[in-house]
Structures are given as structure tokens and as C-alpha cells.
mmCIF file of C-alpha atoms and ligand atoms in Angstrom:
data_model
loop_
_atom_site.group_PDB
_atom_site.id
_atom_site.type_symbol
_atom_site.label_atom_id
_atom_site.label_comp_id
_atom_site.label_asym_id
_atom_site.label_seq_id
_atom_site.Cartn_x
_atom_site.Cartn_y
_atom_site.Cartn_z
ATOM 1 C CA MET A 11 -9.045 -31.586 -25.529
ATOM 2 C CA TRP A 12 -5.802 -32.346 -23.615
ATOM 3 C CA GLU A 13 -5.888 -28.827 -22.479
ATOM 4 C CA ASP A 14 -8.872 -29.466 -20.318
ATOM 5 C CA ASN A 15 -6.607 -31.531 -17.954
ATOM 6 C CA VAL A 16 -3.639 -29.197 -17.706
ATOM 7 C CA ARG A 17 -2.877 -27.857 -14.175
ATOM 8 C CA ARG A 18 -3.156 -24.274 -14.688
ATOM 9 C CA VAL A 19 -1.268 -21.979 -12.203
ATOM 10 C CA VAL A 20 -0.652 -18.263 -11.980
ATOM 11 C CA PRO A 21 3.009 -18.369 -11.351
ATOM 12 C CA TYR A 22 5.158 -16.312 -9.094
ATOM 13 C CA VAL A 23 6.946 -13.406 -11.059
ATOM 14 C CA PRO A 24 10.433 -13.103 -10.164
ATOM 15 C CA GLY A 25 12.227 -9.763 -10.179
ATOM 16 C CA GLU A 26 13.912 -8.925 -13.386
ATOM 17 C CA GLN A 27 17.318 -9.967 -14.123
ATOM 18 C CA PRO A 28 18.610 -7.649 -16.969
ATOM 19 C CA ARG A 29 21.831 -8.256 -18.234
ATOM 20 C CA VAL A 30 22.523 -4.452 -18.657
ATOM 21 C CA LYS A 31 26.167 -2.935 -17.987
ATOM 22 C CA ASN A 32 26.516 -0.429 -15.214
ATOM 23 C CA LEU A 33 23.177 -1.120 -14.005
ATOM 24 C CA ILE A 34 22.662 -0.356 -10.259
ATOM 25 C CA LYS A 35 20.505 -3.430 -9.511
ATOM 26 C CA LEU A 36 18.622 -3.152 -6.194
ATOM 27 C CA ASN A 37 15.540 -4.919 -7.281
ATOM 28 C CA THR A 38 16.030 -8.508 -5.865
ATOM 29 C CA ASN A 39 17.889 -8.088 -2.624
ATOM 30 C CA GLU A 40 20.943 -9.491 -3.794
ATOM 31 C CA ASN A 41 24.220 -9.052 -2.068
ATOM 32 C CA PRO A 42 26.203 -6.292 -3.635
ATOM 33 C CA TYR A 43 29.373 -8.093 -2.675
ATOM 34 C CA PRO A 44 30.910 -11.059 -4.146
ATOM 35 C CA PRO A 45 31.045 -14.558 -2.440
ATOM 36 C CA SER A 46 33.945 -15.283 -0.088
ATOM 37 C CA PRO A 47 37.532 -15.983 -1.652
ATOM 38 C CA LEU A 48 37.171 -19.479 -0.489
ATOM 39 C CA VAL A 49 34.142 -20.023 -2.875
ATOM 40 C CA TYR A 50 36.248 -18.781 -5.821
ATOM 41 C CA LYS A 51 38.979 -21.228 -4.769
ATOM 42 C CA ALA A 52 36.776 -24.048 -4.485
ATOM 43 C CA MET A 53 35.223 -23.453 -7.923
ATOM 44 C CA ARG A 54 38.583 -23.196 -9.386
ATOM 45 C CA GLU A 55 39.666 -26.482 -7.919
ATOM 46 C CA PHE A 56 36.546 -28.407 -8.856
ATOM 47 C CA ASP A 57 37.370 -31.259 -11.017
ATOM 48 C CA CYS A 58 34.895 -31.680 -13.839
ATOM 49 C CA TYR A 59 35.821 -35.262 -14.293
ATOM 50 C CA ASP A 60 33.791 -36.032 -11.305
ATOM 51 C CA LEU A 61 30.692 -34.845 -13.246
ATOM 52 C CA LYS A 62 30.306 -37.964 -15.047
ATOM 53 C CA LYS A 63 28.803 -39.350 -11.747
ATOM 54 C CA TYR A 64 25.526 -38.474 -9.789
ATOM 55 C CA PRO A 65 26.095 -36.190 -6.786
ATOM 56 C CA ASP A 66 25.484 -37.434 -3.402
ATOM 57 C CA PRO A 67 21.675 -37.507 -2.808
ATOM 58 C CA ASN A 68 21.860 -36.711 0.972
ATOM 59 C CA VAL A 69 24.183 -33.679 0.228
ATOM 60 C CA GLY A 70 26.248 -35.197 3.115
ATOM 61 C CA GLU A 71 29.401 -32.860 2.903
ATOM 62 C CA LEU A 72 27.226 -29.797 2.888
ATOM 63 C CA VAL A 73 24.996 -31.087 5.902
ATOM 64 C CA LYS A 74 27.854 -31.850 7.781
ATOM 65 C CA ALA A 75 29.380 -28.278 7.228
ATOM 66 C CA LEU A 76 26.113 -26.569 8.227
ATOM 67 C CA SER A 77 25.798 -28.916 11.127
ATOM 68 C CA GLU A 78 29.373 -27.637 12.495
ATOM 69 C CA THR A 79 28.597 -24.229 11.710
ATOM 70 C CA TYR A 80 25.214 -23.918 13.450
ATOM 71 C CA ASN A 81 25.695 -26.421 15.953
ATOM 72 C CA VAL A 82 22.737 -28.580 14.859
ATOM 73 C CA PRO A 83 22.642 -32.361 14.378
ATOM 74 C CA GLU A 84 22.901 -33.571 10.955
ATOM 75 C CA ASP A 85 19.450 -35.262 10.870
ATOM 76 C CA GLN A 86 17.984 -31.978 11.803
ATOM 77 C CA ILE A 87 19.067 -30.278 8.488
ATOM 78 C CA PHE A 88 17.366 -30.208 5.151
ATOM 79 C CA VAL A 89 19.121 -28.757 1.976
ATOM 80 C CA GLY A 90 17.390 -27.602 -0.976
ATOM 81 C CA VAL A 91 17.923 -25.706 -4.281
ATOM 82 C CA GLY A 92 17.291 -22.171 -2.720
ATOM 83 C CA SER A 93 14.937 -21.627 -0.067
ATOM 84 C CA ASP A 94 12.394 -21.407 -2.627
ATOM 85 C CA ASP A 95 12.816 -25.159 -3.128
ATOM 86 C CA VAL A 96 13.082 -25.983 0.728
ATOM 87 C CA LEU A 97 9.736 -23.970 1.288
ATOM 88 C CA ALA A 98 7.958 -25.469 -1.480
ATOM 89 C CA THR A 99 8.855 -29.025 -0.236
ATOM 90 C CA ALA A 100 7.903 -28.037 3.228
ATOM 91 C CA PHE A 101 4.497 -26.763 1.907
ATOM 92 C CA LEU A 102 4.005 -30.039 0.220
ATOM 93 C CA THR A 103 5.031 -32.146 3.111
ATOM 94 C CA PHE A 104 3.402 -30.446 5.974
ATOM 95 C CA PHE A 105 0.429 -28.769 4.703
ATOM 96 C CA ASN A 106 -2.101 -31.519 3.886
ATOM 97 C CA SER A 107 -5.191 -30.746 5.833
ATOM 98 C CA ASP A 108 -8.617 -29.286 4.907
ATOM 99 C CA LYS A 109 -7.988 -26.450 7.376
ATOM 100 C CA PRO A 110 -6.413 -23.264 5.907
ATOM 101 C CA ILE A 111 -2.583 -22.281 6.670
ATOM 102 C CA LEU A 112 -2.196 -18.869 7.606
ATOM 103 C CA PHE A 113 0.294 -16.249 6.681
ATOM 104 C CA PRO A 114 0.109 -12.385 6.448
ATOM 105 C CA ASP A 115 -1.440 -10.515 3.572
ATOM 106 C CA ILE A 116 1.623 -8.688 2.954
ATOM 107 C CA THR A 117 4.586 -10.928 2.749
ATOM 108 C CA TYR A 118 6.640 -13.110 0.464
ATOM 109 C CA SER A 119 4.423 -13.522 -2.489
ATOM 110 C CA PHE A 120 5.298 -17.079 -3.287
ATOM 111 C CA TYR A 121 3.209 -18.440 -0.367
ATOM 112 C CA ASP A 122 -0.086 -18.083 -2.013
ATOM 113 C CA VAL A 123 1.240 -19.336 -5.217
ATOM 114 C CA TRP A 124 2.358 -22.719 -3.525
ATOM 115 C CA GLY A 125 -0.953 -22.684 -1.810
ATOM 116 C CA GLU A 126 -2.766 -22.771 -5.186
ATOM 117 C CA LEU A 127 -0.307 -25.123 -6.832
ATOM 118 C CA TYR A 128 -0.731 -27.808 -4.086
ATOM 119 C CA GLY A 129 -4.246 -26.966 -3.510
ATOM 120 C CA ILE A 130 -3.610 -26.058 -0.027
ATOM 121 C CA PRO A 131 -6.424 -23.876 1.521
ATOM 122 C CA TYR A 132 -4.952 -20.628 2.853
ATOM 123 C CA GLU A 133 -5.994 -17.437 4.678
ATOM 124 C CA GLN A 134 -4.039 -14.193 4.342
ATOM 125 C CA ILE A 135 -4.136 -12.491 7.737
ATOM 126 C CA PRO A 136 -4.207 -8.663 7.291
ATOM 127 C CA VAL A 137 -0.875 -6.904 9.028
ATOM 128 C CA LYS A 138 -1.742 -3.954 10.956
ATOM 129 C CA GLU A 139 -1.673 -0.218 9.571
ATOM 130 C CA ASP A 140 1.929 -0.246 10.328
ATOM 131 C CA PHE A 141 2.510 -3.469 8.540
ATOM 132 C CA SER A 142 3.438 -5.198 11.895
ATOM 133 C CA ILE A 143 2.024 -8.613 12.736
ATOM 134 C CA ASP A 144 -0.281 -9.316 15.546
ATOM 135 C CA ILE A 145 0.491 -12.893 16.881
ATOM 136 C CA ASN A 146 -3.072 -13.124 18.372
ATOM 137 C CA ASP A 147 -4.506 -13.052 14.825
ATOM 138 C CA TYR A 148 -2.780 -16.661 14.251
ATOM 139 C CA LEU A 149 -4.310 -18.216 17.315
ATOM 140 C CA LYS A 150 -7.246 -19.864 15.505
ATOM 141 C CA VAL A 151 -7.663 -23.303 13.949
ATOM 142 C CA ASN A 152 -5.261 -23.770 11.050
ATOM 143 C CA GLY A 153 -3.540 -26.288 8.814
ATOM 144 C CA GLY A 154 -0.027 -24.415 9.387
ATOM 145 C CA ILE A 155 1.518 -21.108 9.728
ATOM 146 C CA VAL A 156 4.088 -19.405 7.840
ATOM 147 C CA ILE A 157 5.838 -16.283 8.792
ATOM 148 C CA ALA A 158 8.871 -14.568 7.250
ATOM 149 C CA ASN A 159 10.778 -13.046 10.029
ATOM 150 C CA PRO A 160 11.842 -10.470 9.262
ATOM 151 C CA ASN A 161 9.306 -9.909 6.775
ATOM 152 C CA ALA A 162 9.530 -9.207 3.017
ATOM 153 C CA PRO A 163 8.694 -6.827 1.483
ATOM 154 C CA THR A 164 8.176 -4.854 4.619
ATOM 155 C CA GLY A 165 11.496 -5.467 6.309
ATOM 156 C CA LEU A 166 9.861 -5.596 9.673
ATOM 157 C CA TYR A 167 11.218 -7.953 12.390
ATOM 158 C CA GLU A 168 8.855 -9.721 14.849
ATOM 159 C CA ASP A 169 10.332 -10.023 18.328
ATOM 160 C CA LEU A 170 11.346 -13.610 19.015
ATOM 161 C CA SER A 171 9.281 -13.634 22.249
ATOM 162 C CA ASN A 172 6.188 -13.236 20.127
ATOM 163 C CA ILE A 173 7.179 -16.063 17.857
ATOM 164 C CA GLU A 174 7.747 -18.384 20.814
ATOM 165 C CA GLU A 175 4.480 -17.156 22.327
ATOM 166 C CA LEU A 176 2.802 -18.429 19.014
ATOM 167 C CA LEU A 177 4.645 -21.699 19.157
ATOM 168 C CA LYS A 178 3.518 -22.210 22.665
ATOM 169 C CA LYS A 179 -0.114 -21.777 21.738
ATOM 170 C CA ASN A 180 0.065 -23.610 18.380
ATOM 171 C CA THR A 181 1.233 -27.064 18.745
ATOM 172 C CA ASP A 182 -1.126 -29.002 16.368
ATOM 173 C CA SER A 183 0.280 -27.703 12.957
ATOM 174 C CA VAL A 184 3.685 -26.956 11.597
ATOM 175 C CA VAL A 185 4.987 -23.475 11.905
ATOM 176 C CA ILE A 186 7.385 -22.268 9.300
ATOM 177 C CA ILE A 187 9.582 -19.209 10.107
ATOM 178 C CA ASP A 188 11.288 -17.987 6.758
ATOM 179 C CA GLU A 189 14.605 -16.455 7.988
ATOM 180 C CA ALA A 190 15.902 -15.363 4.470
ATOM 181 C CA TYR A 191 17.088 -12.085 5.894
ATOM 182 C CA ILE A 192 17.747 -12.956 9.572
ATOM 183 C CA ASP A 193 21.528 -12.390 9.273
ATOM 184 C CA PHE A 194 20.860 -8.714 8.746
ATOM 185 C CA GLY A 195 19.064 -8.205 12.080
ATOM 186 C CA GLY A 196 16.878 -9.930 14.756
ATOM 187 C CA ARG A 197 17.290 -13.147 16.756
ATOM 188 C CA SER A 198 16.804 -16.512 15.057
ATOM 189 C CA ALA A 199 14.205 -18.750 16.140
ATOM 190 C CA LEU A 200 16.672 -21.557 15.517
ATOM 191 C CA PRO A 201 17.305 -22.378 19.211
ATOM 192 C CA LEU A 202 13.501 -22.975 19.680
ATOM 193 C CA ILE A 203 13.618 -26.085 17.324
ATOM 194 C CA GLU A 204 14.692 -28.103 20.589
ATOM 195 C CA LYS A 205 11.635 -27.148 22.261
ATOM 196 C CA TYR A 206 9.005 -27.351 19.586
ATOM 197 C CA ASP A 207 9.035 -30.152 17.207
ATOM 198 C CA ASN A 208 6.687 -28.555 14.921
ATOM 199 C CA LEU A 209 9.033 -25.756 14.130
ATOM 200 C CA LEU A 210 10.961 -25.364 10.881
ATOM 201 C CA VAL A 211 13.367 -22.630 10.446
ATOM 202 C CA VAL A 212 14.313 -21.850 6.719
ATOM 203 C CA ARG A 213 17.380 -19.936 5.514
ATOM 204 C CA THR A 214 19.233 -19.225 2.408
ATOM 205 C CA TYR A 215 22.762 -18.581 0.748
ATOM 206 C CA SER A 216 20.994 -15.963 -1.541
ATOM 207 C CA LYS A 217 21.324 -12.922 0.665
ATOM 208 C CA SER A 218 23.862 -12.958 3.459
ATOM 209 C CA ARG A 219 26.154 -15.258 1.723
ATOM 210 C CA SER A 220 26.259 -13.418 -1.599
ATOM 211 C CA MET A 221 25.312 -16.601 -3.707
ATOM 212 C CA ALA A 222 21.907 -16.160 -5.100
ATOM 213 C CA GLY A 223 23.284 -17.584 -8.192
ATOM 214 C CA ILE A 224 24.307 -20.899 -6.592
ATOM 215 C CA ARG A 225 20.853 -21.857 -5.302
ATOM 216 C CA ILE A 226 21.330 -23.289 -1.954
ATOM 217 C CA GLY A 227 18.625 -23.077 0.797
ATOM 218 C CA TYR A 228 18.406 -25.085 4.092
ATOM 219 C CA ALA A 229 16.117 -25.882 6.933
ATOM 220 C CA PHE A 230 16.462 -26.644 10.540
ATOM 221 C CA GLY A 231 13.901 -28.511 12.595
ATOM 222 C CA SER A 232 13.159 -31.738 14.746
ATOM 223 C CA LYS A 233 14.344 -34.950 13.370
ATOM 224 C CA LYS A 234 10.676 -35.944 12.782
ATOM 225 C CA LEU A 235 10.093 -32.878 10.495
ATOM 226 C CA ILE A 236 13.272 -33.278 8.616
ATOM 227 C CA LYS A 237 12.639 -36.992 7.962
ATOM 228 C CA TYR A 238 9.263 -36.114 6.522
ATOM 229 C CA MET A 239 10.591 -33.567 4.234
ATOM 230 C CA LEU A 240 13.378 -35.978 2.975
ATOM 231 C CA ASP A 241 10.708 -38.572 2.150
ATOM 232 C CA VAL A 242 8.785 -36.132 -0.040
ATOM 233 C CA LYS A 243 12.094 -34.998 -1.670
ATOM 234 C CA PHE A 244 13.211 -38.324 -2.423
ATOM 235 C CA SER A 245 9.712 -38.751 -3.971
ATOM 236 C CA VAL A 246 10.172 -35.859 -6.387
ATOM 237 C CA ASN A 247 14.009 -35.683 -7.238
ATOM 238 C CA SER A 248 16.830 -37.517 -5.472
ATOM 239 C CA TYR A 249 19.666 -35.358 -6.796
ATOM 240 C CA THR A 250 18.681 -31.931 -6.341
ATOM 241 C CA MET A 251 21.994 -30.287 -5.225
ATOM 242 C CA ASN A 252 24.838 -30.455 -7.926
ATOM 243 C CA MET A 253 28.310 -31.214 -7.112
ATOM 244 C CA PRO A 254 29.769 -27.583 -7.591
ATOM 245 C CA SER A 255 27.064 -26.129 -5.534
ATOM 246 C CA ILE A 256 27.800 -28.529 -2.628
ATOM 247 C CA LYS A 257 31.564 -27.487 -2.716
ATOM 248 C CA ALA A 258 30.926 -23.883 -2.946
ATOM 249 C CA GLY A 259 28.304 -24.072 -0.202
ATOM 250 C CA VAL A 260 30.771 -25.586 2.124
ATOM 251 C CA ALA A 261 33.643 -23.082 1.248
ATOM 252 C CA SER A 262 31.411 -20.340 2.254
ATOM 253 C CA LEU A 263 30.808 -21.639 5.696
ATOM 254 C CA LYS A 264 34.615 -21.932 6.153
ATOM 255 C CA ASP A 265 35.091 -18.236 5.904
ATOM 256 C CA PRO A 266 33.068 -16.909 9.000
ATOM 257 C CA ASP A 267 35.182 -13.588 9.096
ATOM 258 C CA TYR A 268 34.260 -12.550 5.413
ATOM 259 C CA PHE A 269 30.576 -13.400 6.180
ATOM 260 C CA LYS A 270 30.709 -11.142 9.279
ATOM 261 C CA GLU A 271 32.288 -8.304 7.463
ATOM 262 C CA THR A 272 30.097 -8.065 4.376
ATOM 263 C CA THR A 273 27.012 -8.427 6.572
ATOM 264 C CA GLU A 274 28.052 -5.707 8.885
ATOM 265 C CA LYS A 275 28.938 -3.518 5.857
ATOM 266 C CA ILE A 276 25.397 -3.945 4.622
ATOM 267 C CA ILE A 277 23.787 -3.151 7.809
ATOM 268 C CA SER A 278 25.953 -0.008 8.235
ATOM 269 C CA THR A 279 24.844 1.109 4.648
ATOM 270 C CA ARG A 280 21.337 0.384 5.169
ATOM 271 C CA GLU A 281 21.400 2.522 8.507
ATOM 272 C CA TRP A 282 23.133 5.519 6.337
ATOM 273 C CA THR A 283 20.492 4.918 3.716
ATOM 274 C CA LYS A 284 17.451 5.104 6.027
ATOM 275 C CA LYS A 285 18.803 8.631 7.153
ATOM 276 C CA GLU A 286 19.161 9.756 3.749
ATOM 277 C CA LEU A 287 15.764 8.743 2.541
ATOM 278 C CA LYS A 288 14.144 10.442 5.362
ATOM 279 C CA LYS A 289 15.944 13.755 4.482
ATOM 280 C CA ARG A 290 14.401 13.312 0.994
ATOM 281 C CA GLY A 291 10.752 12.834 2.106
ATOM 282 C CA PHE A 292 10.506 9.128 2.138
ATOM 283 C CA SER A 293 8.966 7.109 5.029
ATOM 284 C CA PHE A 294 9.279 3.399 5.535
ATOM 285 C CA PRO A 295 8.943 0.736 8.260
ATOM 286 C CA ASP A 296 12.100 0.122 10.345
ATOM 287 C CA SER A 297 13.960 -2.435 8.092
ATOM 288 C CA MET A 298 16.081 -5.205 9.681
ATOM 289 C CA THR A 299 17.102 -6.548 6.213
ATOM 290 C CA ASN A 300 18.946 -5.801 3.254
ATOM 291 C CA PHE A 301 16.206 -3.532 1.787
ATOM 292 C CA ILE A 302 13.947 -0.635 2.611
ATOM 293 C CA PHE A 303 10.431 -0.587 1.649
ATOM 294 C CA ALA A 304 9.602 3.218 1.282
ATOM 295 C CA ARG A 305 7.008 5.451 0.138
ATOM 296 C CA HIS A 306 7.486 9.175 -0.647
ATOM 297 C CA GLU A 307 5.351 11.889 1.081
ATOM 298 C CA SER A 308 4.300 13.515 -2.197
ATOM 299 C CA LEU A 309 5.749 11.919 -5.332
ATOM 300 C CA GLU A 310 4.006 9.256 -7.200
ATOM 301 C CA ARG A 311 5.500 5.797 -6.852
ATOM 302 C CA ASP A 312 5.925 5.023 -10.449
ATOM 303 C CA TYR A 313 7.122 8.397 -11.255
ATOM 304 C CA ILE A 314 10.207 7.644 -8.926
ATOM 305 C CA PHE A 315 10.512 4.148 -10.237
ATOM 306 C CA ASN A 316 10.732 5.339 -13.898
ATOM 307 C CA LYS A 317 13.157 8.214 -13.071
ATOM 308 C CA LEU A 318 15.416 5.913 -11.332
ATOM 309 C CA ARG A 319 15.267 3.414 -14.244
ATOM 310 C CA GLU A 320 16.197 6.143 -16.814
ATOM 311 C CA GLU A 321 19.456 6.700 -14.653
ATOM 312 C CA ASN A 322 20.265 2.872 -14.703
ATOM 313 C CA ILE A 323 18.897 2.131 -11.154
ATOM 314 C CA LEU A 324 16.401 -0.592 -10.809
ATOM 315 C CA VAL A 325 14.481 -1.077 -7.856
ATOM 316 C CA ARG A 326 11.189 -2.978 -7.208
ATOM 317 C CA ALA A 327 7.619 -2.009 -7.150
ATOM 318 C CA PHE A 328 4.664 -4.532 -6.269
ATOM 319 C CA ASN A 329 0.902 -4.449 -7.231
ATOM 320 C CA GLY A 330 -1.482 -4.839 -4.445
ATOM 321 C CA GLU A 331 -3.802 -2.255 -2.920
ATOM 322 C CA ARG A 332 -2.004 -1.734 0.486
ATOM 323 C CA ILE A 333 1.580 -1.457 -0.977
ATOM 324 C CA LYS A 334 1.028 0.394 -4.236
ATOM 325 C CA GLU A 335 2.671 3.574 -3.092
ATOM 326 C CA TYR A 336 5.907 1.715 -2.083
ATOM 327 C CA LEU A 337 9.331 1.052 -3.670
ATOM 328 C CA ARG A 338 11.348 -1.809 -2.319
ATOM 329 C CA ILE A 339 14.844 -0.621 -2.534
ATOM 330 C CA SER A 340 17.750 -3.253 -1.773
ATOM 331 C CA ILE A 341 20.899 -2.228 -0.061
ATOM 332 C CA GLY A 342 23.918 -2.001 -2.450
ATOM 333 C CA THR A 343 27.399 -0.755 -1.906
ATOM 334 C CA ASP A 344 28.021 2.516 -0.319
ATOM 335 C CA GLU A 345 29.098 3.991 -3.687
ATOM 336 C CA GLU A 346 25.875 2.523 -5.288
ATOM 337 C CA MET A 347 23.523 4.118 -2.583
ATOM 338 C CA LYS A 348 25.380 7.542 -2.911
ATOM 339 C CA ARG A 349 24.575 7.468 -6.549
ATOM 340 C CA VAL A 350 20.841 6.711 -5.542
ATOM 341 C CA MET A 351 20.824 9.681 -3.339
ATOM 342 C CA GLU A 352 22.265 11.909 -6.173
ATOM 343 C CA VAL A 353 19.565 10.818 -8.497
ATOM 344 C CA LEU A 354 16.952 11.002 -5.876
ATOM 345 C CA ASP A 355 18.017 14.717 -5.326
ATOM 346 C CA LYS A 356 17.316 15.481 -8.833
ATOM 347 C CA ILE A 357 14.102 13.783 -8.788
ATOM 348 C CA VAL A 358 12.568 15.095 -5.432
HETATM 349 N N1 LIG B 425 11.876 -16.268 1.481
HETATM 350 C C1 LIG B 425 11.851 -14.945 1.251
HETATM 351 C C2 LIG B 425 11.218 -14.056 2.308
HETATM 352 C C3 LIG B 425 12.483 -14.277 0.294
HETATM 353 O O1 LIG B 425 12.600 -12.817 -0.001
HETATM 354 C C4 LIG B 425 13.175 -14.936 -0.868
HETATM 355 C C5 LIG B 425 13.910 -14.305 -1.874
HETATM 356 N N2 LIG B 425 13.183 -14.029 -2.945
HETATM 357 C C6 LIG B 425 13.021 -16.306 -0.677
HETATM 358 C C7 LIG B 425 12.630 -16.823 0.584
HETATM 359 C C8 LIG B 425 13.709 -17.157 -1.526
HETATM 360 O O2 LIG B 425 15.152 -17.107 -1.622
HETATM 361 P P1 LIG B 425 15.909 -18.237 -2.440
HETATM 362 O O3 LIG B 425 15.032 -19.200 -3.164
HETATM 363 O O4 LIG B 425 16.848 -17.504 -3.421
HETATM 364 O O5 LIG B 425 16.683 -19.084 -1.233
#
């Protein structure tokens, strides 16, 4: 009978991670460039002797480096194992009311999974026909608001003035702005944490810092917000961040030039890719991220997906009534995107 008492969940399905040689992997919005050389150096110099001890539960070294890089006091920073961990902790910490939390119907598909897991009532607010968000739709009674900006999988950026408008009018619940892709375009909501003590801005190393494999995410917010999150973290697992990750995370922050160079390269490849996709009959919302969410004017989505796959190019296709014609294509290197265009020429 034990199964009667199991907490049953329908889990989030992450993108495939096939270990196939010569695969052009454009399905999980990873960075095509490697981490900074300083990260390589930090990993080489890491002394395994230290592993006999527990890591710093406060992740002090990394919090300090983040504080210096982003000019935010240390007690306003939270670090977790990828932004998924940070977001899950935030959901568990802040969304504890009977009122529904609000997020778009087309957005990061982990939000509703956490809603279900933690028993948080939620309402998915339909985005407009063009996939944009109407902030006015969020001006109602709620237990919290979550907006990915830029949004995934659409790639659309919501102007910061609209985010501030929302914060001005929504002071009674926590607002999470998930900025996983902000380094590829748009203005961050980070400066607003000074004005709004209910704003949490969440970021990740997985995209712009080329370190999806290290699993580091972080959040900025008021002292109070961060304290509440830390209380929950220390009630689940104190030692979330392992020693090598902390070293690697700090090293990445010490190389701003490399960070700038690689993000700029991705932005320029993205703009080139937009033009090339248009020439081949694709349309898409105007992406400010490291991916493009595109549909073809005449060819079936799954046909294109399978043909690309036959040529060793992996992209992502989501189920869902409103997005079933779309492919999400992460931005790779120039060479990779040229190869995609060659293959698309054959297909379309
Ligand atoms: N938020 C959004 C909008 C994302 O697309 C992703 C990547 N899947 C994440 C958060 C989580 O990324 P990570 O856990 O790798 O930091």
C-alpha cells in the first residue's frame, strides 16, 4: 500500500544530451564557446586534498566575487545549483498563499512543475497572439508573479519600463524576474531591487558564462528576501555548492573581457541567423536571447526537425497547442549556423 502515499509528479523534461560525435547541438541553449581560460586554470589548480572537508555553506568566496562584479551587497545575493535550484528555492520560500501565482502560458516549462510539486495554486496568463506579454493582465490578486525576461522559448524581451510599472502596482507579493538570457539583450531589472523589496532577479552561469555543466545560478534581491531564501535553503541542504564549482564560478567573473567577447559573438551570429532564416521562409518573434523560436511558412515542423536530425543537427520542439509549429534553435558558432543554413537549403 505504500504507493498510495507517494508524492506523484509529472516531471519537467530536460532537452536531450546525446553524446554523439560531430553533433551540432542546438537544443538546450548552451553556449557554443568554452568557459574562460581562467576557469580552466582554476580547475587545474584545484587541490583535491581539500575535498575531504565540507565546502563553505555560505559560498562566501563566490558571493563576494558576485558582489564585486555586480556591485550588490553580499547579503543581497543568493547562490544555488543552477538557476533551477534558485528558482525552486524561491518558489518554495515565497509562494505560500491560497492565491494563485501568475506566469505566462508560454514560458519556461519548469514553473508549472514547481507549482504542482509544492502545491502552489497557479494561473497561466495567455500571452498575446504575437507572444508578447501584456503587463496589465498581471494586475490582479495574486500570490506571486514570475516572468522570464527575455522570455523562453519565445526569445521576446519585455521593456524594463513595463516591468517597473508592474512592480509599482504589485507590492503585496513577490515578483521573480528570471534573467537567464539577459546578457544577450535588454536591460536588467537588477537596479530595481533597491526600490522594490519584493523583487527577486535570477541569473545563471549556464548560458552567457558558457558553464551549463558547472551548475551555478544566483539571485539578487532585498536583504529580507535573501534571508528568507537562505532559511529555506538551510532547511533542505546546507552544502549545495561544491568546492570546484565555487572556484570555477569565481574564475569566470575575473575575466570580463572574455565574457564580453563571447556574448558579442553570439549576438552577432544571432542577427546573421535571423536574416538567413527569413530568406528561407521562416518567421519568428524578435529574439533577444541565444536562440530563435521559428516556424516555417509551409513546411511541417516535425519534417524539418527530423531532416535536421538526419544531418546531425539537434534543435528543440515543444508540445503545446500554441507552439506546435515552432522549432527552437539555439545559436551556435558561425560555422555551425552556416552548416544549418546549408542543410535548410536542401530541406526547404
Ligand atoms: N530559466 C530559464 C528561462 C531557462 O531557459 C533555463 C534553462 N533551461 C533556466 C532558468 C535554468 O537554467 P540553469 O538551471 O541551467 O541555470
